[in-house]
mmCIF file of C-alpha atoms in Angstrom:
data_model
loop_
_atom_site.group_PDB
_atom_site.id
_atom_site.type_symbol
_atom_site.label_atom_id
_atom_site.label_comp_id
_atom_site.label_asym_id
_atom_site.label_seq_id
_atom_site.Cartn_x
_atom_site.Cartn_y
_atom_site.Cartn_z
ATOM 1 C CA MET A 103 8.780 248.575 -21.966
ATOM 2 C CA ILE A 104 6.538 245.277 -21.366
ATOM 3 C CA LYS A 105 3.017 245.597 -22.708
ATOM 4 C CA THR A 106 1.985 242.032 -23.151
ATOM 5 C CA ILE A 107 2.665 238.801 -21.042
ATOM 6 C CA ILE A 108 1.892 235.407 -22.655
ATOM 7 C CA LYS A 109 0.941 232.919 -20.151
ATOM 8 C CA ARG A 110 1.724 229.222 -20.115
ATOM 9 C CA ASP A 111 -1.529 228.233 -21.590
ATOM 10 C CA GLY A 112 -0.991 230.860 -24.608
ATOM 11 C CA THR A 113 -3.415 233.344 -23.471
ATOM 12 C CA LYS A 114 -2.127 236.988 -23.512
ATOM 13 C CA GLN A 115 -2.741 239.735 -20.848
ATOM 14 C CA ALA A 116 -1.819 243.364 -20.302
ATOM 15 C CA PHE A 117 1.385 243.594 -18.332
ATOM 16 C CA ASP A 118 0.895 244.325 -14.563
ATOM 17 C CA PRO A 119 3.806 245.914 -12.840
ATOM 18 C CA GLU A 120 2.300 245.254 -9.223
ATOM 19 C CA LYS A 121 2.408 241.448 -10.013
ATOM 20 C CA VAL A 122 6.122 241.765 -10.931
ATOM 21 C CA ASN A 123 6.758 243.811 -7.873
ATOM 22 C CA GLY A 124 4.918 241.012 -5.844
ATOM 23 C CA TRP A 125 7.468 238.533 -7.160
ATOM 24 C CA GLY A 126 10.323 240.804 -6.155
ATOM 25 C CA ILE A 127 8.915 241.289 -2.775
ATOM 26 C CA TRP A 128 8.210 237.499 -2.212
ATOM 27 C CA ALA A 129 11.734 236.526 -3.482
ATOM 28 C CA ALA A 130 13.314 238.780 -1.187
ATOM 29 C CA GLU A 131 11.381 237.874 1.953
ATOM 30 C CA ASN A 132 13.643 236.937 4.845
ATOM 31 C CA LEU A 133 16.824 237.890 3.160
ATOM 32 C CA GLY A 134 17.357 241.101 5.137
ATOM 33 C CA ASN A 135 18.163 244.635 4.056
ATOM 34 C CA SER A 136 20.970 243.697 1.757
ATOM 35 C CA ILE A 137 18.441 243.016 -0.975
ATOM 36 C CA ASP A 138 17.147 245.984 -3.158
ATOM 37 C CA TRP A 139 14.372 243.944 -4.901
ATOM 38 C CA GLY A 140 13.050 247.055 -6.533
ATOM 39 C CA SER A 141 16.219 247.599 -8.590
ATOM 40 C CA VAL A 142 16.160 243.741 -9.508
ATOM 41 C CA VAL A 143 12.574 244.441 -10.892
ATOM 42 C CA ILE A 144 13.453 247.498 -12.726
ATOM 43 C CA GLN A 145 16.580 245.951 -14.477
ATOM 44 C CA ALA A 146 14.701 242.837 -15.464
ATOM 45 C CA VAL A 147 11.671 244.744 -16.922
ATOM 46 C CA GLN A 148 14.081 247.104 -18.665
ATOM 47 C CA SER A 149 15.801 244.282 -20.396
ATOM 48 C CA CYS A 150 12.573 242.619 -21.715
ATOM 49 C CA GLU A 151 10.718 242.897 -25.157
ATOM 50 C CA GLU A 152 7.281 244.391 -25.249
ATOM 51 C CA GLU A 153 5.725 241.047 -25.398
ATOM 52 C CA LEU A 154 7.291 237.937 -23.741
ATOM 53 C CA THR A 155 6.241 234.925 -21.959
ATOM 54 C CA SER A 156 5.769 234.859 -17.971
ATOM 55 C CA GLU A 157 8.688 232.291 -17.934
ATOM 56 C CA ALA A 158 10.930 234.608 -19.762
ATOM 57 C CA LEU A 159 10.060 237.355 -17.385
ATOM 58 C CA GLN A 160 10.846 235.145 -14.452
ATOM 59 C CA LYS A 161 14.274 234.274 -16.329
ATOM 60 C CA ALA A 162 14.837 237.916 -16.635
ATOM 61 C CA LEU A 163 14.372 238.476 -12.815
ATOM 62 C CA ILE A 164 16.765 235.671 -12.102
ATOM 63 C CA SER A 165 19.325 236.993 -14.552
ATOM 64 C CA ALA A 166 19.118 240.445 -12.936
ATOM 65 C CA CYS A 167 19.635 238.924 -9.352
ATOM 66 C CA LEU A 168 22.570 236.972 -10.715
ATOM 67 C CA THR A 169 24.299 240.008 -12.014
ATOM 68 C CA ARG A 170 24.816 241.076 -8.405
ATOM 69 C CA SER A 171 27.399 238.668 -7.098
ATOM 70 C CA THR A 172 26.352 238.319 -3.475
ATOM 71 C CA TRP A 173 24.973 235.351 -1.398
ATOM 72 C CA ALA A 174 21.514 237.261 -0.578
ATOM 73 C CA TYR A 175 20.882 237.723 -4.360
ATOM 74 C CA ASN A 176 21.988 234.146 -5.375
ATOM 75 C CA ARG A 177 19.389 232.998 -2.697
ATOM 76 C CA MET A 178 16.692 235.398 -4.223
ATOM 77 C CA ALA A 179 17.433 234.006 -7.538
ATOM 78 C CA GLY A 180 16.986 230.528 -6.020
ATOM 79 C CA ARG A 181 13.633 231.431 -4.712
ATOM 80 C CA LEU A 182 12.597 232.699 -8.311
ATOM 81 C CA TYR A 183 14.106 229.552 -9.892
ATOM 82 C CA SER A 184 12.288 227.253 -7.437
ATOM 83 C CA ALA A 185 8.983 228.785 -8.193
ATOM 84 C CA LEU A 186 9.886 228.467 -12.061
ATOM 85 C CA GLN A 187 10.828 224.897 -11.883
ATOM 86 C CA ARG A 188 7.746 223.974 -9.887
ATOM 87 C CA LYS A 189 5.587 225.307 -12.280
ATOM 88 C CA LYS A 190 7.596 223.904 -15.163
ATOM 89 C CA CYS A 191 7.482 220.352 -13.632
ATOM 90 C CA TYR A 192 4.121 220.229 -12.004
ATOM 91 C CA GLY A 193 1.915 222.947 -13.306
ATOM 92 C CA ASP A 194 -0.386 224.417 -10.608
ATOM 93 C CA LYS A 195 -0.246 221.404 -8.124
ATOM 94 C CA ILE A 196 2.551 219.624 -6.733
ATOM 95 C CA PRO A 197 1.811 215.742 -7.066
ATOM 96 C CA THR A 198 2.181 213.295 -4.329
ATOM 97 C CA LEU A 199 5.211 211.119 -4.149
ATOM 98 C CA ARG A 200 3.172 208.175 -5.479
ATOM 99 C CA GLU A 201 1.651 210.143 -8.225
ATOM 100 C CA LEU A 202 5.197 211.289 -9.492
ATOM 101 C CA HIS A 203 6.782 207.889 -9.226
ATOM 102 C CA THR A 204 3.788 206.364 -11.145
ATOM 103 C CA LYS A 205 4.347 209.171 -13.722
ATOM 104 C CA MET A 206 8.076 208.642 -14.071
ATOM 105 C CA ALA A 207 7.536 204.793 -14.235
ATOM 106 C CA ASP A 208 5.038 205.265 -16.883
ATOM 107 C CA ALA A 209 7.504 207.442 -18.957
ATOM 108 C CA GLY A 210 10.424 204.783 -18.347
ATOM 109 C CA ILE A 211 12.414 207.283 -16.186
ATOM 110 C CA ILE A 212 12.329 204.799 -13.235
ATOM 111 C CA ALA A 213 11.620 201.095 -12.849
ATOM 112 C CA LYS A 214 8.023 200.334 -12.195
ATOM 113 C CA GLU A 215 9.176 197.809 -9.458
ATOM 114 C CA PHE A 216 10.624 200.804 -7.549
ATOM 115 C CA ALA A 217 7.413 202.756 -7.910
ATOM 116 C CA GLN A 218 5.334 199.825 -6.634
ATOM 117 C CA ALA A 219 7.796 198.741 -3.935
ATOM 118 C CA TYR A 220 6.153 200.865 -1.307
ATOM 119 C CA THR A 221 2.718 200.483 0.091
ATOM 120 C CA ASP A 222 -0.054 203.133 0.314
ATOM 121 C CA ALA A 223 0.466 203.553 4.042
ATOM 122 C CA GLU A 224 4.366 203.882 3.468
ATOM 123 C CA TYR A 225 3.703 206.458 0.797
ATOM 124 C CA ALA A 226 1.370 208.284 3.067
ATOM 125 C CA GLU A 227 4.088 208.157 5.775
ATOM 126 C CA LEU A 228 6.813 209.623 3.535
ATOM 127 C CA GLU A 229 4.458 212.220 2.163
ATOM 128 C CA ALA A 230 3.976 213.559 5.731
ATOM 129 C CA VAL A 231 7.582 214.139 5.857
ATOM 130 C CA ILE A 232 8.504 215.849 2.617
ATOM 131 C CA ASP A 233 8.435 219.592 2.857
ATOM 132 C CA HIS A 234 8.645 221.235 -0.642
ATOM 133 C CA ASN A 235 8.881 224.708 1.021
ATOM 134 C CA ARG A 236 12.576 223.804 1.697
ATOM 135 C CA ASP A 237 13.376 224.166 -1.862
ATOM 136 C CA LEU A 238 12.745 227.940 -1.274
ATOM 137 C CA THR A 239 15.935 228.111 1.028
ATOM 138 C CA TYR A 240 18.380 227.004 -1.661
ATOM 139 C CA ALA A 241 20.435 229.439 -3.666
ATOM 140 C CA TYR A 242 20.392 229.513 -7.413
ATOM 141 C CA TYR A 243 23.515 227.328 -7.868
ATOM 142 C CA GLN A 244 22.136 224.611 -5.553
ATOM 143 C CA HIS A 245 19.113 224.365 -7.738
ATOM 144 C CA THR A 246 20.984 224.122 -10.860
ATOM 145 C CA GLN A 247 23.367 221.578 -9.381
ATOM 146 C CA PHE A 248 20.378 219.449 -8.305
ATOM 147 C CA ARG A 249 18.873 219.685 -11.846
ATOM 148 C CA SER A 250 21.989 218.918 -13.573
ATOM 149 C CA LYS A 251 23.395 216.147 -11.407
ATOM 150 C CA TYR A 252 20.756 214.438 -9.377
ATOM 151 C CA ALA A 253 17.200 215.121 -10.704
ATOM 152 C CA LEU A 254 15.652 212.589 -13.183
ATOM 153 C CA ARG A 255 15.004 214.266 -16.588
ATOM 154 C CA ASP A 256 14.201 213.449 -20.113
ATOM 155 C CA ARG A 257 17.091 215.331 -21.563
ATOM 156 C CA VAL A 258 15.969 214.578 -25.244
ATOM 157 C CA ASN A 259 12.730 216.278 -24.826
ATOM 158 C CA ASP A 260 13.699 218.651 -22.086
ATOM 159 C CA ILE A 261 11.129 217.558 -19.421
ATOM 160 C CA ASP A 262 12.104 217.960 -15.837
ATOM 161 C CA TYR A 263 10.476 215.302 -13.282
ATOM 162 C CA GLU A 264 11.729 216.467 -9.963
ATOM 163 C CA THR A 265 12.476 219.286 -7.704
ATOM 164 C CA PRO A 266 15.047 218.961 -4.780
ATOM 165 C CA GLN A 267 12.806 217.553 -2.135
ATOM 166 C CA PHE A 268 11.514 214.880 -4.514
ATOM 167 C CA VAL A 269 15.168 213.881 -5.399
ATOM 168 C CA HIS A 270 16.120 213.606 -1.657
ATOM 169 C CA MET A 271 13.153 211.419 -0.978
ATOM 170 C CA ARG A 272 13.800 208.979 -4.018
ATOM 171 C CA VAL A 273 17.386 208.627 -3.098
ATOM 172 C CA ALA A 274 16.410 207.946 0.683
ATOM 173 C CA MET A 275 13.727 205.486 -0.461
ATOM 174 C CA ARG A 276 15.983 203.666 -2.841
ATOM 175 C CA LEU A 277 18.579 203.296 -0.092
ATOM 176 C CA ALA A 278 16.136 201.933 2.409
ATOM 177 C CA GLN A 279 14.155 199.733 -0.022
ATOM 178 C CA ASN A 280 15.746 196.539 1.165
#
């Protein structure tokens, strides 16, 4: 049984079953009566060590969803994965499009010319269009396909830069650049 959770910043806290139940309820939201989120949470918790990271617990929840080979559970896993990727890529705050492009240009992931090709007003207009909550509608396999095929990443250091909506916007911006 889980006793301690290690947060991303390294702090440890006592395991709170209500928090994990909250994740299950949130991840199963709008997926209908075919989801038994309670059994997913129980299976995930039972598969874990006494002390683990919050990321490992989220991955256990995703794995528990994927053992049930249905579309609804794959979508539940996708919601959990989306939250995990957001946290991994951006921490507590999703950056603006310009902030992300500047960060990727500084890291050498995209050309500085591309990051600077749009004006502040154009970036603001694009920012008004992007809806990161769409990522929550994707199934797990869709997220993994985006990550492995389309999202820009530093594979050597295992750093992810983009979630699906940023991928869509970057591609559209590149196609419309000229």
